[in-house]
PDB file of C-alpha atoms in Angstrom:
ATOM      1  CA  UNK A   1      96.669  42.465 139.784  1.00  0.00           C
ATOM      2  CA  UNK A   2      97.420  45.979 139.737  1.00  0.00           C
ATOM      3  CA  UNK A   3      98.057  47.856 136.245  1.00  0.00           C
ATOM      4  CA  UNK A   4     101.842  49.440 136.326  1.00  0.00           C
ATOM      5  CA  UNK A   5     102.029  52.056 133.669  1.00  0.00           C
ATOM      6  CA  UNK A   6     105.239  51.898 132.193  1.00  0.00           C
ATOM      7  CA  UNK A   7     107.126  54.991 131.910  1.00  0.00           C
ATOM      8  CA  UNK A   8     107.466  56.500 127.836  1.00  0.00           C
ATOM      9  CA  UNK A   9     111.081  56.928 127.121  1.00  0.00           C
ATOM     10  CA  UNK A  10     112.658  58.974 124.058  1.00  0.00           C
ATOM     11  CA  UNK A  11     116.242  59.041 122.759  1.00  0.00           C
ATOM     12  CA  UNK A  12     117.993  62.561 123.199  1.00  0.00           C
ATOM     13  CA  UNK A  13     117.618  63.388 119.264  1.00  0.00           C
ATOM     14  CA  UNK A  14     113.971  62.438 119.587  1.00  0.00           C
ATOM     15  CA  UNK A  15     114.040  65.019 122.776  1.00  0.00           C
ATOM     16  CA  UNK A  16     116.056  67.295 121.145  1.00  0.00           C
ATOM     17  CA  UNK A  17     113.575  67.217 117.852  1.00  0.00           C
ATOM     18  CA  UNK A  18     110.673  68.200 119.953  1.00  0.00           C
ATOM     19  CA  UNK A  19     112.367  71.020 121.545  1.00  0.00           C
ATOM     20  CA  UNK A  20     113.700  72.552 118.366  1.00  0.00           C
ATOM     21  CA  UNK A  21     117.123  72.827 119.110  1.00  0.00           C
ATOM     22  CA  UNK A  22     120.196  70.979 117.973  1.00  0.00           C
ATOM     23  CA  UNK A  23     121.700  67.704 119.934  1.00  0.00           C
ATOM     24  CA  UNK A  24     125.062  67.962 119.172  1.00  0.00           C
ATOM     25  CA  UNK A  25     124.517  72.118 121.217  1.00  0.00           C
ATOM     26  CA  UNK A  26     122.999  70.220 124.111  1.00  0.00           C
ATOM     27  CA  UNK A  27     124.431  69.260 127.574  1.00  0.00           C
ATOM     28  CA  UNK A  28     126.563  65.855 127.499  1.00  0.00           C
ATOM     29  CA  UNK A  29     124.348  64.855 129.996  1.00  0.00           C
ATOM     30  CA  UNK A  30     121.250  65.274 127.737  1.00  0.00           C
ATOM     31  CA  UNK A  31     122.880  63.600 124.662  1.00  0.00           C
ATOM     32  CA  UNK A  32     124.241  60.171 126.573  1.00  0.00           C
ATOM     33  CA  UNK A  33     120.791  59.663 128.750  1.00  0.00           C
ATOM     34  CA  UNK A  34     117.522  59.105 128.223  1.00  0.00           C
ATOM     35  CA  UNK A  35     114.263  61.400 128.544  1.00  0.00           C
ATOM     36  CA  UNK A  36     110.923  60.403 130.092  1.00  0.00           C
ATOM     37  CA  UNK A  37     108.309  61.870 128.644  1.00  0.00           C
ATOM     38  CA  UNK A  38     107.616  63.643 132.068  1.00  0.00           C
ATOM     39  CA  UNK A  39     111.256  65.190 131.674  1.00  0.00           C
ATOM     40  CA  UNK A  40     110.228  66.891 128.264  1.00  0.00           C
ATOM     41  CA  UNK A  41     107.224  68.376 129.805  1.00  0.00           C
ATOM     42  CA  UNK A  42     109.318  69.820 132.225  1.00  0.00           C
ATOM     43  CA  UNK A  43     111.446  70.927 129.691  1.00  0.00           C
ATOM     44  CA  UNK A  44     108.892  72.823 127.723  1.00  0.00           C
ATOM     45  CA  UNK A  45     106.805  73.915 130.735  1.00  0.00           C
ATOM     46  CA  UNK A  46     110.440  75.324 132.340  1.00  0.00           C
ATOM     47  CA  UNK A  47     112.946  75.332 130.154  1.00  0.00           C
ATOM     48  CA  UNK A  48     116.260  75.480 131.859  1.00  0.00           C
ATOM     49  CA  UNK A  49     119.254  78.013 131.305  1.00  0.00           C
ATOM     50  CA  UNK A  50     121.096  76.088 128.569  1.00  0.00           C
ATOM     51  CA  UNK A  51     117.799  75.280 126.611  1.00  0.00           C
ATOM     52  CA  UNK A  52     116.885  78.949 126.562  1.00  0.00           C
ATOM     53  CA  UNK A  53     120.031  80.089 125.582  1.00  0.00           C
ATOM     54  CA  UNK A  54     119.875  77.343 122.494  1.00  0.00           C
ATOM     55  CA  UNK A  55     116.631  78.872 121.631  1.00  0.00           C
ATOM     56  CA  UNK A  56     117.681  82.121 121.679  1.00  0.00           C
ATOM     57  CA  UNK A  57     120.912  81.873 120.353  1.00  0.00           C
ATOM     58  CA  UNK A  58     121.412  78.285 118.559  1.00  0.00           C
ATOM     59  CA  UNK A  59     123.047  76.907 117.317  1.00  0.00           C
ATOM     60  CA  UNK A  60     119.789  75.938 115.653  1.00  0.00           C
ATOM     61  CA  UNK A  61     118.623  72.634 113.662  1.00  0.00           C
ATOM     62  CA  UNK A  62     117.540  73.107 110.450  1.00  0.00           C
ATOM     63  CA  UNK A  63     114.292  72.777 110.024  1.00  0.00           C
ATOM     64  CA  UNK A  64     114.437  75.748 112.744  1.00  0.00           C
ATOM     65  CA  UNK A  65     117.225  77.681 110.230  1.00  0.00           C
ATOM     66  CA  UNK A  66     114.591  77.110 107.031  1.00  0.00           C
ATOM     67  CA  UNK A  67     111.912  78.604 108.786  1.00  0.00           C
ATOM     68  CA  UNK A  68     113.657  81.724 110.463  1.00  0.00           C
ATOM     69  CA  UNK A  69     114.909  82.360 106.764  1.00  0.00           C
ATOM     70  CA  UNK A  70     111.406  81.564 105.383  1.00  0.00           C
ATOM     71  CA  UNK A  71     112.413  78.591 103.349  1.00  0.00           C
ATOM     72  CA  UNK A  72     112.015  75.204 103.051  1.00  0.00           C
ATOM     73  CA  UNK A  73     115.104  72.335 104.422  1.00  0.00           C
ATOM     74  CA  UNK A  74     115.373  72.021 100.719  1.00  0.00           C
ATOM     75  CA  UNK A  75     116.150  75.311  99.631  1.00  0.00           C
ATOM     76  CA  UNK A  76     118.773  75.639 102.653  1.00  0.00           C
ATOM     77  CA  UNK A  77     120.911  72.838 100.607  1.00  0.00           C
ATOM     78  CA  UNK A  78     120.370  74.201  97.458  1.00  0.00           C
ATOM     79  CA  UNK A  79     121.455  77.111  98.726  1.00  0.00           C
ATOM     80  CA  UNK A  80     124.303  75.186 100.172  1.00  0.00           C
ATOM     81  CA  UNK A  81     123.779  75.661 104.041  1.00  0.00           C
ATOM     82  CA  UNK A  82     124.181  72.448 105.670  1.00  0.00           C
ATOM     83  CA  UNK A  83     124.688  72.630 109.139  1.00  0.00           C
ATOM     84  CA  UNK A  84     123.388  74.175 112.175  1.00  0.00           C
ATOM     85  CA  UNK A  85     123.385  78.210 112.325  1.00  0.00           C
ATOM     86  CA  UNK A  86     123.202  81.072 114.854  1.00  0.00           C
ATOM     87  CA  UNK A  87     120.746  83.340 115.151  1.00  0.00           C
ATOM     88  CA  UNK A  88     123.489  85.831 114.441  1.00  0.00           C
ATOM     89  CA  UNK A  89     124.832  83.493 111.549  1.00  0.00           C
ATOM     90  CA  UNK A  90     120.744  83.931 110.374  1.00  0.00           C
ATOM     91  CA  UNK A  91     120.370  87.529 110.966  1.00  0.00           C
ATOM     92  CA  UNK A  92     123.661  88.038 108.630  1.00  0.00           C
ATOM     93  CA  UNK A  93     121.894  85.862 105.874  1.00  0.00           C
ATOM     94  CA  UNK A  94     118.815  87.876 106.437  1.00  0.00           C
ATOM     95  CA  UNK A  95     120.762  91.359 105.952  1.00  0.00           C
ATOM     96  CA  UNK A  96     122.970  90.343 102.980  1.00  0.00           C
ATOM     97  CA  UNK A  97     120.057  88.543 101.090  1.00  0.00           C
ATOM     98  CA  UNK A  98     122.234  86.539  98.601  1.00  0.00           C
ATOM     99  CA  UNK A  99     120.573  85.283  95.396  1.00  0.00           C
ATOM    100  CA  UNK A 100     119.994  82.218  96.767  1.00  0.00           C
ATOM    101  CA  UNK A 101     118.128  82.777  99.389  1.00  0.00           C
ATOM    102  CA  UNK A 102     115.687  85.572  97.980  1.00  0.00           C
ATOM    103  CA  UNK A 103     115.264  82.769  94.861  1.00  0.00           C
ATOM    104  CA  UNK A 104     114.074  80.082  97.797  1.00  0.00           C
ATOM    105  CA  UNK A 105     111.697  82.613  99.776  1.00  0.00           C
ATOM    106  CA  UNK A 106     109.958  83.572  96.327  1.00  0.00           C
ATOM    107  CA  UNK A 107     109.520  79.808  95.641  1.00  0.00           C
ATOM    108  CA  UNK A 108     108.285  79.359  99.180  1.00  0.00           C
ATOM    109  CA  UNK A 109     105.586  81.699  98.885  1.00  0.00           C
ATOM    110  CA  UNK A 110     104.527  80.174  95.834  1.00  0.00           C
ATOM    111  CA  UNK A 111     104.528  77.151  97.441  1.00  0.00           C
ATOM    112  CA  UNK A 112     102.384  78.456 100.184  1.00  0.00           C
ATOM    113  CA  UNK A 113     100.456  80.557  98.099  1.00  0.00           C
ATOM    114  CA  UNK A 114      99.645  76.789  95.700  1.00  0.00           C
ATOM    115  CA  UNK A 115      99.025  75.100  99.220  1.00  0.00           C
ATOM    116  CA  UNK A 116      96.785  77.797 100.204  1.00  0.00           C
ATOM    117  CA  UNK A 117      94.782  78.085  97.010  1.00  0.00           C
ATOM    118  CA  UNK A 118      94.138  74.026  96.236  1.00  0.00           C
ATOM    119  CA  UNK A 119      92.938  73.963 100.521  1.00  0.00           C
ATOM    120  CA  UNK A 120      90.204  76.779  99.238  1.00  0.00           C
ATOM    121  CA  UNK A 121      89.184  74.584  96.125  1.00  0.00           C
ATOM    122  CA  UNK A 122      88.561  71.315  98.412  1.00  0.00           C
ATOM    123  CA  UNK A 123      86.729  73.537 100.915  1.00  0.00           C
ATOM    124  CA  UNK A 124      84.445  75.094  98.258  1.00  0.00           C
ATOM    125  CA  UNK A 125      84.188  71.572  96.477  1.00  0.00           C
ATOM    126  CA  UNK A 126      83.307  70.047 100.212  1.00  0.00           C
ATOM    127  CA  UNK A 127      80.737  72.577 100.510  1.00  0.00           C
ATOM    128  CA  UNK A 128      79.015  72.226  97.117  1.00  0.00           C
ATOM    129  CA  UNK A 129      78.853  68.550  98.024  1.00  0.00           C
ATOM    130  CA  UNK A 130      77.344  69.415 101.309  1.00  0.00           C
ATOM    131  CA  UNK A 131      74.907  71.321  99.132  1.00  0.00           C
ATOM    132  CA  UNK A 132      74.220  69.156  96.784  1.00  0.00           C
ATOM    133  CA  UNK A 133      73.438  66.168  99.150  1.00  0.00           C
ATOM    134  CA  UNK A 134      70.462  67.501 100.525  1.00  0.00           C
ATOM    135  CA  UNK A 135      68.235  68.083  96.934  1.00  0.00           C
ATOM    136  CA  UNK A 136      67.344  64.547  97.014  1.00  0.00           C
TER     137      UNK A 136
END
């Protein structure tokens, strides 16, 4: 009996996801098929013209919007952008720095700067264990 492996499919948004850029941008024939997971290392390994255009250009996802503006998915709503941007649309934000978004990338930095500060405390606590466990 021989062993077939079967091939791993994905749903476009699932494709689109891991390339970072936004279904409803992409080819018709990329949003109505299917992707093997050979076709999305293709993708990534040799992106083709319209995916490096979408990179480039966007209209970008999100999560890729949040973190060309430095902010989190979150502070994009608050700050009441909701849908897919350019990088043009992005650079615009970028140069007339409304309220909004210079209140998000200060509470962003905080949030980093919390994230990064509690991952030093567990590594010095981990160490003092480490430390501690060999007095015995």
């Amino acid at each position: 009996m021989s062993s077939q492996q079967s091939t791993q499919t994905m749903k476009p948004a699932t494709a689109a996801k891991k390339l970072g850029v936004y279904l409803p941008a992409t080819p018709t024939e990329f949003q109505e098929g299917v992707v093997t997971r050979a076709e999305l290392n293709e993708l990534q390994a040799e992106p083709p013209a319209w995916l490096r255009e979408l990179r480039a250009n966007g209209p970008h996802p999100r999560p890729v919007v949040a973190a060309k503006l430095g902010v989190s998915i979150a502070g994009l709503a608050r700050g009441g952008v909701t849908e897919a941007l350019t990088t043009e649309q992005i650079e615009a934000l970028k140069q007339e720095r409304p309220e909004w978004l210079e209140k998000e990338r200060a509470t962003q930095a905080e949030v980093r700067k919390e994230a990064a500060r509690l991952k030093d405390a567990q590594k010095e606590k981990q160490q003092k264990a480490e430390r501690g466990g060999g007095r015995d």
